[in-house]
Coordinates of C-alpha atoms and ligand atoms in Angstrom, one line a residue:
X883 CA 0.0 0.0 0.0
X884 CA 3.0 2.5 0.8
X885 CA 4.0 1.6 -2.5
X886 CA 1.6 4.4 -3.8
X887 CA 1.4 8.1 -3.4
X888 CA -1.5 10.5 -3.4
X889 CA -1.7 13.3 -5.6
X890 CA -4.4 16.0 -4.5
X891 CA -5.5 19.1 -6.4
X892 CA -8.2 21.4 -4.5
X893 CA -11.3 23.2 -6.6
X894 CA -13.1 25.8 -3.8
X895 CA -15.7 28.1 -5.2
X896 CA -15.6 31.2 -3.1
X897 CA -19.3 32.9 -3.0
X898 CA -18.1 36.6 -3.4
X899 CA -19.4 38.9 -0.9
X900 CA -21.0 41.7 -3.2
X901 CA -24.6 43.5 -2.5
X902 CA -26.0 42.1 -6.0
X903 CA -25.3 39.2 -8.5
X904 CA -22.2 38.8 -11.0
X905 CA -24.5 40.2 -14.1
X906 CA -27.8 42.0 -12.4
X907 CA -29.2 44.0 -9.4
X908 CA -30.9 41.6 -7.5
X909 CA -29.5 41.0 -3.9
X910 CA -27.5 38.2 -2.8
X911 CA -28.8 38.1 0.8
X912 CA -29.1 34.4 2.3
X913 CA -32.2 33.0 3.3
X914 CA -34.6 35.6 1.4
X915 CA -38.1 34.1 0.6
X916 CA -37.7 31.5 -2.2
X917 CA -37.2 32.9 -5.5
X918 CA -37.8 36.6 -4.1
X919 CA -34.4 37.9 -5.5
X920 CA -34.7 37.3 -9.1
X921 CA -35.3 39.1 -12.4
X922 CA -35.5 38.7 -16.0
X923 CA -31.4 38.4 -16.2
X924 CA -30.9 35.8 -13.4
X925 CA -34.0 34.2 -14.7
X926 CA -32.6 33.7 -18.1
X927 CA -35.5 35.5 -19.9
X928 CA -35.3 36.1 -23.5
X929 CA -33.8 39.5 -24.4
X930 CA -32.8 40.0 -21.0
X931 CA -28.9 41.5 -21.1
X932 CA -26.3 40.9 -18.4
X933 CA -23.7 43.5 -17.0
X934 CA -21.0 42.8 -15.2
X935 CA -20.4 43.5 -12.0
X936 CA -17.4 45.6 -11.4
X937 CA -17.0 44.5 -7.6
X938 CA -16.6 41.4 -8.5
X939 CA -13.5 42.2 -10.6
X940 CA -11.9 44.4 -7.8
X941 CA -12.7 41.4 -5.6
X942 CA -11.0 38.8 -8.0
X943 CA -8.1 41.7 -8.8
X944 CA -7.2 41.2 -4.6
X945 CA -7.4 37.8 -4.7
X946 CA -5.0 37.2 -7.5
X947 CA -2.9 40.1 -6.0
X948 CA -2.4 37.9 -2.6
X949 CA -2.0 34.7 -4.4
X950 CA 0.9 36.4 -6.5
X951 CA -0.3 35.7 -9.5
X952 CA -0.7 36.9 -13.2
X953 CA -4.0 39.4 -13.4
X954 CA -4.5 38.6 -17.0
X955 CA -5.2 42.4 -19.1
X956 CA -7.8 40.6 -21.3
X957 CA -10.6 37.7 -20.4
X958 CA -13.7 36.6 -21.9
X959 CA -16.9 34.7 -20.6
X960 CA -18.1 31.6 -22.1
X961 CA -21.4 29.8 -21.7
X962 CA -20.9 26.3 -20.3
X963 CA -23.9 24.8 -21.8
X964 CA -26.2 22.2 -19.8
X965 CA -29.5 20.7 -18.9
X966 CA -30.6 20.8 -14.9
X967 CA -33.4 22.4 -12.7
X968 CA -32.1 24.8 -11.0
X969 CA -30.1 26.0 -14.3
X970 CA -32.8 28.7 -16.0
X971 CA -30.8 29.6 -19.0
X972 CA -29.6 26.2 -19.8
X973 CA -25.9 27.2 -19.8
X974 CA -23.7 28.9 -16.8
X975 CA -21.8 31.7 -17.8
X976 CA -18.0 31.3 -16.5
X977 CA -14.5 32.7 -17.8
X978 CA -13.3 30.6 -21.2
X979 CA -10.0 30.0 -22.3
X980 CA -8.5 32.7 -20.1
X981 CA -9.2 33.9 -16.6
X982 CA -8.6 36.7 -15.0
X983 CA -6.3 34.9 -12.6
X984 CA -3.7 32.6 -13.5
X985 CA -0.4 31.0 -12.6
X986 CA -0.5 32.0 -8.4
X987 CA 1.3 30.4 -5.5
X988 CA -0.5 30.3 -2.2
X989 CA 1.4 29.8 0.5
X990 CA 0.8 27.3 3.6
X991 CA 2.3 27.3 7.4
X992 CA 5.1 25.6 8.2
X993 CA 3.4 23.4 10.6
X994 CA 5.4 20.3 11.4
X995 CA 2.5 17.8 11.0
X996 CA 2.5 18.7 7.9
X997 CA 4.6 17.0 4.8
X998 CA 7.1 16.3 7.9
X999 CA 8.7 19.9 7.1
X1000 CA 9.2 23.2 9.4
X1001 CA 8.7 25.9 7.4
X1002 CA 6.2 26.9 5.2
X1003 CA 5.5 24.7 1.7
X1004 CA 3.9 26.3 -1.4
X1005 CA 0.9 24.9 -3.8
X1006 CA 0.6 26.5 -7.1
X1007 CA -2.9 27.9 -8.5
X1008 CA -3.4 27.4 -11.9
X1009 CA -6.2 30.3 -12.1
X1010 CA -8.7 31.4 -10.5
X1011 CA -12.5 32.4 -12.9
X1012 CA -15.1 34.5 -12.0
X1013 CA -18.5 32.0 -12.8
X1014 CA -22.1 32.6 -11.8
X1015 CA -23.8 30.4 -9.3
X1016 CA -26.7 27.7 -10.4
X1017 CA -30.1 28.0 -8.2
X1018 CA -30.9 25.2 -5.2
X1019 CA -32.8 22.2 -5.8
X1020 CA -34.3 21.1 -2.3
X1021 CA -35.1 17.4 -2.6
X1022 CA -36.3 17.2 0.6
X1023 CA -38.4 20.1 1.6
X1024 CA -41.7 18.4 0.0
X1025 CA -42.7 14.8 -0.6
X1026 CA -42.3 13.0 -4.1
X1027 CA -41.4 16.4 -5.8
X1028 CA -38.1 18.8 -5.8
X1029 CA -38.9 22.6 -5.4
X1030 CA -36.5 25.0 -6.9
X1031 CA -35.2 28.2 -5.7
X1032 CA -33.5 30.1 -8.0
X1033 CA -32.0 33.0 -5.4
X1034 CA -28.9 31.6 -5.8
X1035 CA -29.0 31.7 -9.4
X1036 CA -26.5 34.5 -11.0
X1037 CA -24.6 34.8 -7.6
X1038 CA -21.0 35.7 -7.9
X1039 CA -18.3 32.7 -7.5
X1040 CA -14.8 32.7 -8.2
X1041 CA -13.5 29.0 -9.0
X1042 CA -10.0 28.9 -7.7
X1043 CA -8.6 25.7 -9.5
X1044 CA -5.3 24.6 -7.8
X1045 CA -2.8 22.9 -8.9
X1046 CA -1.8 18.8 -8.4
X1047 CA 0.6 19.8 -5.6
X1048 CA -1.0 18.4 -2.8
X1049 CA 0.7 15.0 -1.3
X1050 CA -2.0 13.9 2.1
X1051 CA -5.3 14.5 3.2
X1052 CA -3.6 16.5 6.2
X1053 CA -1.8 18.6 3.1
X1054 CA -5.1 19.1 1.7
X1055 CA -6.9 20.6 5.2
X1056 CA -4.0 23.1 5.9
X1057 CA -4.3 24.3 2.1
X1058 CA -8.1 24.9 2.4
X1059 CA -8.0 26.2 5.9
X1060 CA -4.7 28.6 4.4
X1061 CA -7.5 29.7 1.5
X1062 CA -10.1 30.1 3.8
X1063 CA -8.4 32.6 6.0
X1064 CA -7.2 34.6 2.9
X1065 CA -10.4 35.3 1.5
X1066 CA -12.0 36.0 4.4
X1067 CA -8.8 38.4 5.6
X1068 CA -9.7 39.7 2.0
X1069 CA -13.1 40.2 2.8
X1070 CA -14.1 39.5 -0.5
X1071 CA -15.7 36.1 1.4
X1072 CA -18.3 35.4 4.5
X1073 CA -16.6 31.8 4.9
X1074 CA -19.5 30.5 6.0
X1075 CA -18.9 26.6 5.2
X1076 CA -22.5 25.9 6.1
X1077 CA -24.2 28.2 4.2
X1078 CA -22.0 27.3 1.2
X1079 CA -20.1 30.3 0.8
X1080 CA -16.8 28.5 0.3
X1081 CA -17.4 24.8 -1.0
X1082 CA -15.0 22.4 -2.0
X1083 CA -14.4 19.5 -4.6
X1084 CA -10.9 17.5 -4.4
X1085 CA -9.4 15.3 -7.0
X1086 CA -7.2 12.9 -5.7
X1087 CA -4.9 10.4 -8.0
X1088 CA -2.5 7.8 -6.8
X1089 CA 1.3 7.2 -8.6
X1090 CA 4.0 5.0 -7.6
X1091 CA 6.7 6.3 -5.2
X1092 CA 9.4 7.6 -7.7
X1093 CA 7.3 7.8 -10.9
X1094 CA 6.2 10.4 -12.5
X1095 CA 3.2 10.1 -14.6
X1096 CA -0.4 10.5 -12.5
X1097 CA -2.8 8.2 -11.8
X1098 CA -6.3 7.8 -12.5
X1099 CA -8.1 11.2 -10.8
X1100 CA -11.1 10.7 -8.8
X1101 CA -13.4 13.8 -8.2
X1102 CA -15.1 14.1 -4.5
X1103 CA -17.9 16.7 -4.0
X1104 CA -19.8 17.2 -1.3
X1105 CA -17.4 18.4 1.1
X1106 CA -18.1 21.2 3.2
X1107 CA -16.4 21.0 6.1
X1108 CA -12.3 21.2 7.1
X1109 CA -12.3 17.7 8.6
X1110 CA -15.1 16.2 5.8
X1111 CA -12.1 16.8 3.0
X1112 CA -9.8 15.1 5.1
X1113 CA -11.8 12.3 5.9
X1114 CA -13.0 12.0 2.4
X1115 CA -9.5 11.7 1.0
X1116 CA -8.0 9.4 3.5
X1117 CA -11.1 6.6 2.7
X1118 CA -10.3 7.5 -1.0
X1119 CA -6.8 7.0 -0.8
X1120 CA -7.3 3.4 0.9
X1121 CA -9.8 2.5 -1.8
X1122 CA -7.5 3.5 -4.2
X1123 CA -4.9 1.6 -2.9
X1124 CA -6.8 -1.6 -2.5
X1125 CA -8.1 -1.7 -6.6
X1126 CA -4.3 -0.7 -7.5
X1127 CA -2.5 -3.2 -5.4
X1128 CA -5.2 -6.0 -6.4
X1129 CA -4.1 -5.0 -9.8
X1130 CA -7.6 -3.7 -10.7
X1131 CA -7.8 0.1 -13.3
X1132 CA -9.5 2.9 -11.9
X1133 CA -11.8 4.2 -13.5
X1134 CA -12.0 8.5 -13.7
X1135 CA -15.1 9.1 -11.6
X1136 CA -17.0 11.6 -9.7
X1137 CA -17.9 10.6 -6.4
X1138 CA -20.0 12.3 -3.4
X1139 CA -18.7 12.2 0.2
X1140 CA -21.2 10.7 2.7
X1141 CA -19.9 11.7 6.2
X1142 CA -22.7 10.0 8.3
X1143 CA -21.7 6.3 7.1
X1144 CA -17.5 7.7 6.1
X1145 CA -17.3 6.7 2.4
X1146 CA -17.3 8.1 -0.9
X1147 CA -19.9 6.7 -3.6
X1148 CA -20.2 7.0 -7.0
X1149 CA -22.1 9.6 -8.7
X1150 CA -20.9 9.3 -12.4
X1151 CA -18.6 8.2 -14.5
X1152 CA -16.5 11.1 -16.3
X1153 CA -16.1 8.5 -19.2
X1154 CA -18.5 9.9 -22.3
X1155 CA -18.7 12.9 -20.3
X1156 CA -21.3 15.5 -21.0
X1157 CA -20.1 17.5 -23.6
X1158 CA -20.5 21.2 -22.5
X1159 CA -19.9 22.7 -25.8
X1160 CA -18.5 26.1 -24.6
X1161 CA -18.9 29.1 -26.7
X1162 CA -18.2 32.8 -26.3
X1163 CA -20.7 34.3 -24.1
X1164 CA -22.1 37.1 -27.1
X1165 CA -23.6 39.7 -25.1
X1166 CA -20.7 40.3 -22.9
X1167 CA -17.6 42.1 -23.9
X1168 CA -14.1 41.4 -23.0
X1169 CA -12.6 42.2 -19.6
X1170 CA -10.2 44.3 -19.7
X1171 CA -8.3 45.2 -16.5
X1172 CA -6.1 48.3 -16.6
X1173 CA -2.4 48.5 -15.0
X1174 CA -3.8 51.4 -12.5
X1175 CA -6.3 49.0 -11.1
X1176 CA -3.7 46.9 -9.9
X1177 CA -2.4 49.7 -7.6
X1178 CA -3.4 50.3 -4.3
X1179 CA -2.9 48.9 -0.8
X1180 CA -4.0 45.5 0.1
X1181 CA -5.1 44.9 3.2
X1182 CA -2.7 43.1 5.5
X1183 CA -2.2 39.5 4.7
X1184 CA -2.7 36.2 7.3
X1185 CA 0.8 35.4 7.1
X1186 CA 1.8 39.2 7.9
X1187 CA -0.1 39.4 10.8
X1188 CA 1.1 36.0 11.9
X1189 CA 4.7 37.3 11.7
X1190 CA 3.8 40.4 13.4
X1191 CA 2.1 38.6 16.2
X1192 CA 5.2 36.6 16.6
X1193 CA 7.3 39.6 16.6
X1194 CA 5.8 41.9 18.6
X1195 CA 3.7 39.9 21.2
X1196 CA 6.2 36.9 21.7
X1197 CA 3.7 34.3 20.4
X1198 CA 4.3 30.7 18.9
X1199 CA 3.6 30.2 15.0
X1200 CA 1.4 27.6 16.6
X1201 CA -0.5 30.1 18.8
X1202 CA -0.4 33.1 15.7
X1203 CA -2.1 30.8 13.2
X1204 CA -4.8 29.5 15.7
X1205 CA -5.4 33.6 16.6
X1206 CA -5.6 33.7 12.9
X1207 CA -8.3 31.2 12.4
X1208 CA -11.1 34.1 11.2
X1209 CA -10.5 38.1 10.7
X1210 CA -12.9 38.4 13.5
X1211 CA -11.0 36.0 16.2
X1212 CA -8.2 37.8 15.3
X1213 CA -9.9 41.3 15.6
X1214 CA -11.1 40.4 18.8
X1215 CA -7.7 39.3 19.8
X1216 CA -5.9 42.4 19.2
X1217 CA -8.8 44.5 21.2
X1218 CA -8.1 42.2 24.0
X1219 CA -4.6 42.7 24.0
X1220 CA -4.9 46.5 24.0
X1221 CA -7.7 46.3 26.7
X1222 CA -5.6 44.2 29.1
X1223 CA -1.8 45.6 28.2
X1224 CA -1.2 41.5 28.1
X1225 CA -0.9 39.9 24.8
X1226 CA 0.3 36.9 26.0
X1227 CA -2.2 36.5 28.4
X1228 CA -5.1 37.7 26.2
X1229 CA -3.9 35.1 23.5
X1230 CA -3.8 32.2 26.8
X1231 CA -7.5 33.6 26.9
X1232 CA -8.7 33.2 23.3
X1233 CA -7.1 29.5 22.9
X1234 CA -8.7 28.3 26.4
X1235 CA -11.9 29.7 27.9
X1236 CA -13.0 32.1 24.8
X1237 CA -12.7 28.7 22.3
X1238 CA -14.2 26.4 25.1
X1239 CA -17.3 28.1 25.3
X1240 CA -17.6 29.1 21.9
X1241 CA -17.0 25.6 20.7
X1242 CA -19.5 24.2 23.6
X1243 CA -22.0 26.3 22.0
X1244 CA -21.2 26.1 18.4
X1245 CA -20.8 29.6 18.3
X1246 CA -18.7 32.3 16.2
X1247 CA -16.4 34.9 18.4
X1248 CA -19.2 37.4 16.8
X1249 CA -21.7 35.9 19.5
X1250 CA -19.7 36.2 22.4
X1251 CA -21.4 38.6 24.5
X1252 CA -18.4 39.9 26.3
X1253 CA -16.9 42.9 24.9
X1254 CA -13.2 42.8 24.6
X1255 CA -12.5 46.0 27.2
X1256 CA -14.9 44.2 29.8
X1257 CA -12.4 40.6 29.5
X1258 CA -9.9 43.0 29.0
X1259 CA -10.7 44.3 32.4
X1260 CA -10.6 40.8 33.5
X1261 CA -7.2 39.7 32.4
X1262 CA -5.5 42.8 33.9
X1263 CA -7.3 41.9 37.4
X1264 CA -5.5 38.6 37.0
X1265 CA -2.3 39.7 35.6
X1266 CA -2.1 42.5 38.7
X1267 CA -2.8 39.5 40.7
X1268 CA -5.8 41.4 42.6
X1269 CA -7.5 37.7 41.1
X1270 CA -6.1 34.6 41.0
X1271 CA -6.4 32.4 37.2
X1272 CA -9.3 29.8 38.9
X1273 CA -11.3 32.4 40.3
X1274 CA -11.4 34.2 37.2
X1275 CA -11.8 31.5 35.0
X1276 CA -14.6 29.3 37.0
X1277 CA -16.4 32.5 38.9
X1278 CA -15.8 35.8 37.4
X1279 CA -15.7 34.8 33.4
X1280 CA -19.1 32.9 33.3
X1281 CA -20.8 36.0 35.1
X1282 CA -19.2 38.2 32.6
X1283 CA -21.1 35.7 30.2
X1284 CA -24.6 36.3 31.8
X1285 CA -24.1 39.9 31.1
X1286 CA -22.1 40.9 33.9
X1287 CA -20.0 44.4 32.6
X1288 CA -17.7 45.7 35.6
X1289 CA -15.6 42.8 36.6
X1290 CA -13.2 44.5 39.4
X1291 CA -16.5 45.4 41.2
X1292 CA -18.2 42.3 40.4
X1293 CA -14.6 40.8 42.4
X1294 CA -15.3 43.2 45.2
X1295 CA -19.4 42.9 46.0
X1296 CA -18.4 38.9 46.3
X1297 CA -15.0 39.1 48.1
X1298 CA -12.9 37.3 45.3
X1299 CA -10.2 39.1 45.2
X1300 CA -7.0 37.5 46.2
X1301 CA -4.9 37.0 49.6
X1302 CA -1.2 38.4 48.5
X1303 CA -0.5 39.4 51.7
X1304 CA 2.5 37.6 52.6
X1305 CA 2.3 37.3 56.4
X1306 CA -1.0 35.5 56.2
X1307 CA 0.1 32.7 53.4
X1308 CA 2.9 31.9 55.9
X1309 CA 0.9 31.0 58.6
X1310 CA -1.3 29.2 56.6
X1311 CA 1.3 27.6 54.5
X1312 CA 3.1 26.8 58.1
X1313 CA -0.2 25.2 59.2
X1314 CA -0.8 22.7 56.3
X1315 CA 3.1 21.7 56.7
X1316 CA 2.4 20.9 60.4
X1317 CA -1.0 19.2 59.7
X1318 CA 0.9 16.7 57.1
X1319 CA 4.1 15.6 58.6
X1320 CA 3.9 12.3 56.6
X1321 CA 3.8 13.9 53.3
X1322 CA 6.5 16.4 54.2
X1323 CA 8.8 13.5 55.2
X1324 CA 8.2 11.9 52.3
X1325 CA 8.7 14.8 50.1
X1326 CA 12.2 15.3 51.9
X1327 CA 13.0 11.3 51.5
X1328 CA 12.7 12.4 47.3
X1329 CA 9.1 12.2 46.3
X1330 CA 8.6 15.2 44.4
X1331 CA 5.1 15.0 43.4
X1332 CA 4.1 15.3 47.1
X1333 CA 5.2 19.5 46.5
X1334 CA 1.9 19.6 44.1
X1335 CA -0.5 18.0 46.9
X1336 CA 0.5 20.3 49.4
X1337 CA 0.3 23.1 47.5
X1338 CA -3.5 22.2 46.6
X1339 CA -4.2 21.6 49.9
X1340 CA -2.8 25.1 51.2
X1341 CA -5.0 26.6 48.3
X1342 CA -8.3 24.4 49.0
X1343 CA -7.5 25.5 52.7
X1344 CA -7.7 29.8 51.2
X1345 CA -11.3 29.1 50.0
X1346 CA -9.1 29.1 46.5
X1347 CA -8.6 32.8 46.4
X1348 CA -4.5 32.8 47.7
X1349 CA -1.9 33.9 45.2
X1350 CA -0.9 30.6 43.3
X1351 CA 2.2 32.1 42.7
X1352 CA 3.1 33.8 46.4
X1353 CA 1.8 30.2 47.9
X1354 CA 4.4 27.9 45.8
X1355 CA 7.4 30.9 46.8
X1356 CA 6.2 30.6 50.4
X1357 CA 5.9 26.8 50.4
X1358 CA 9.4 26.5 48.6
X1359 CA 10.7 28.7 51.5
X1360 CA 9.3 26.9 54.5
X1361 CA 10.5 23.3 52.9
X1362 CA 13.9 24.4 52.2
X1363 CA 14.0 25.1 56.2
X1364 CA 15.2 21.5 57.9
Ligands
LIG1590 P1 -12.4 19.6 -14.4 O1 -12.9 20.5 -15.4 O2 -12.6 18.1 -14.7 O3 -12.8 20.0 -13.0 P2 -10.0 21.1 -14.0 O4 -8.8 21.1 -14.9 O5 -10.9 22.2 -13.9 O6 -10.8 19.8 -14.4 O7 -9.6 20.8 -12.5 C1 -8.7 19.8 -12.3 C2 -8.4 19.7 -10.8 O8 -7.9 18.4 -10.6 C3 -7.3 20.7 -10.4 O9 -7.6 21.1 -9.1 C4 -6.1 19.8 -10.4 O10 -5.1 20.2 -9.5 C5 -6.6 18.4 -10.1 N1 -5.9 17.4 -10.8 C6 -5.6 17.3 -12.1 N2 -5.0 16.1 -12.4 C7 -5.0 15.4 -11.2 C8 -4.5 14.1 -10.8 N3 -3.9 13.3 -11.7 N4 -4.6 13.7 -9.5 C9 -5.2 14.6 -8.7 N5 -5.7 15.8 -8.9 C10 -5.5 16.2 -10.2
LIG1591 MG1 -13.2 22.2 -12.6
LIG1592 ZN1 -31.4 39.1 -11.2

């Protein structure tokens, strides 16, 4: 089986966040009454005359700008030409033989789990199109019939084809999380996976080790989560595997990822494949992008502010790139940090309690309902140690959760603040060490771990409001005494 090698190349169609469709006015809003946002141009009714929107090509412009690749001066739209439901014209309208975007690198974190390197690897983009969006068939919102809603329909996309460069599942993840955060740092997408705002397809091949040629390429839809496209290549890979190594051909497929039962199933064969007979869209013209409009500052990148956090706050790449997991964690971050004066400690924050309960909840950092001054406020009471870490974390934070906005009062109407006082953590430290003179002769006879009971016993003894760090000093102190 490790005789064979995967070869993965990523399709993601990005749903552009614009105010109206690629070629008309209508809006783009989700979850609008069904078929509310349409007109004769989405509709596909004859003699109606699309116009392109020139967001859209500012959007694709910054795109291919952070992906360091060739803005092409001069593209054309063709008409990709088939039958289905939720298709009103009976063709799409995408780019044809040249896209606006071709030929761009994008660049992934050097995480060690990934291709066994440290430091960051590259995939190459072969381009990336600007295409309009089919409607949504909803096969199960009625019995025995399939209602269409054609809101969707005309919605901007840009297909950003990458290249084969891919070599694991775990490859695959860190590329499409890496393109998520860039268009959404772009802001020219939402990200939202659920409401299909970014979707993927992968195509994954097997080779032998040390040859050159690809394999047979499998296509998976259906995949619209981070994990899914994992899980969906690794099955794929070990089906491959088992045809090849019984000898059997693959066959070039299209297969859709079920991730309740784990597998991929066939959909269709790509043999006698429909023919789409693409022609030159007529009643557009050209696109033609000017040098000026490549001018202009973009807005900082992922991997920027990654550096920059490492730089200037002291962070981990690992700790950057988890900050960096959406604009708006990151946002939030930064006002923390500010708010507190403790980057370190705000970033401690975001990775434990902030992501525990917004995980527990299924929730996005936009529905925390703590504003970052009021944690802010928060932090800096436990970094002045006037609170000690499990007070704030198991008292103070969850009534900052139900609304609570002033947390140094909030500390002082229930007497949480902290003993620092020196004086009274010796006598209470002394009294613990005289209550347990079998542990402390122990500890002395070499059995270190006995330091971390009596330190939780001194604390469980302060009602769990002494200064962690004052206790283990003090404790050090009076067991270094013979
Ligand atoms: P299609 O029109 O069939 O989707 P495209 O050329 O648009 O074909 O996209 C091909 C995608 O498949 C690209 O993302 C590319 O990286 C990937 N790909 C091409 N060849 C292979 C292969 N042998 N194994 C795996 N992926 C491949
Ligand atoms: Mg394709
Ligand atoms: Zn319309």
């Amino acid at each position: 089986m490790s005789a064979f090698e995967a070869v993965i190349g990523l399709e993601v169609h990005v749903q552009l966040k614009t105010k109206s469709k690629l070629f008309c006015a209508c809006p783009t809003a989700y979850g609008l009454p069904p078929n509310s946002a349409t007109c004769p141009v989405c509709l596909g009714l004859p003699g109606a005359l699309p116009t392109l929107n020139a967001e859209t090509v500012r959007m694709a412009i910054r795109l291919g700008r952070a992906l360091e690749a060739r803005i092409q001066p001069r593209s054309t739209f063709y008409r990709k030409q088939y039958f289905y439901g939720d298709l009103p014209k009976g063709y799409q309208i995408t780019q044809g033989p040249v896209a606006i975007v071709e030929e761009g690198t994008l660049r992934l974190p050097g995480d060690a789990a990934v291709r066994g390197a440290s430091g960051p690897i590259a995939c190459g983009i072969e381009r990336a199109h600007l295409e309009e969006d089919a409607g949504k068939s909803n096969h199960d919102l009625h019995d025995g019939a399939t209602l269409v809603d054609l809101n969707r329909a005309g919605v901007a996309l840009l297909e950003i084809v990458g290249k084969p460069d891919l070599r694991s599942p775990l490859e695959a993840m860190e590329y499409l999380k890496s393109l998520h955060r860039l268009v959404t740092f772009l802001g020219i997408c939402d990200g939202n996976m659920e409401e299909g705002s970014f979707r993927c397809d992968a195509n994954v091949s097997l080779r032998k080790v040390g040859t050159e040629p690809f394999g047979t390429r499998v296509e998976i839809k259906n995949l619209n989560s981070f994990n899914n496209v994992r899980r969906a290549l690794e099955f794929e890979i070990l089906r491959q595997g088992r045809l090849l190594a019984a000898g059997d051909a693959l066959t070039p497929e299209t297969r859709g990822w079920d991730a309740d039962k784990g597998e991929t199933r066939i959909q269709r064969s790509k043999e006698g494949a429909h023919d789409y007979r693409f022609f030159p869209e007529p009643d557009l013209p050209t696109l033609v992008i000017e040098p000026a409009e490549l001018k202009g500052a973009l807005p900082e990148l992922p991997e920027a502010r990654a550096q920059r956090f490492m730089a200037s706050h002291g962070l981990s790449e690992f700790e950057a790139t988890t900050l960096l997991q959406s604009r708006p964690f990151a946002e939030y971050f930064e006002a923390l940090a500010t708010a507190s004066g403790h980057a370190k400690a705000a970033c401690n924050w975001m990775l434990g309690e902030v992501s525990r309960h917004l995980n527990d909840h299924g929730l996005g950092i936009g529905a925390l309902p703590v504003a970052p001054e009021v944690l802010g406020a928060l932090v800096r009471l436990v970094e002045d140690r006037v609170l000690n870490l499990t007070t704030a974390k198991d008292t103070v934070f969850p009534a900052l959760l139900k609304g609570e906005r002033d947390p140094a009062a909030f500390v002082a109407a229930q007497g949480l603040g902290q003993v620092s006082d020196r004086g009274a953590i010796e006598d209470l430290v002394r009294g613990i060490l005289a209550a347990n003179p079998d542990a402390v002769a122990q500890f002395r006879g070499g059995r270190a771990n006995l330091r971390g009971f009596l330190v939780g016993q001194a604390m469980k003894a302060g009602g769990g409001k002494l200064d962690a760090r004052l206790v283990n000093d003090v404790l050090d102190a009076e067991l270094a005494k013979a």
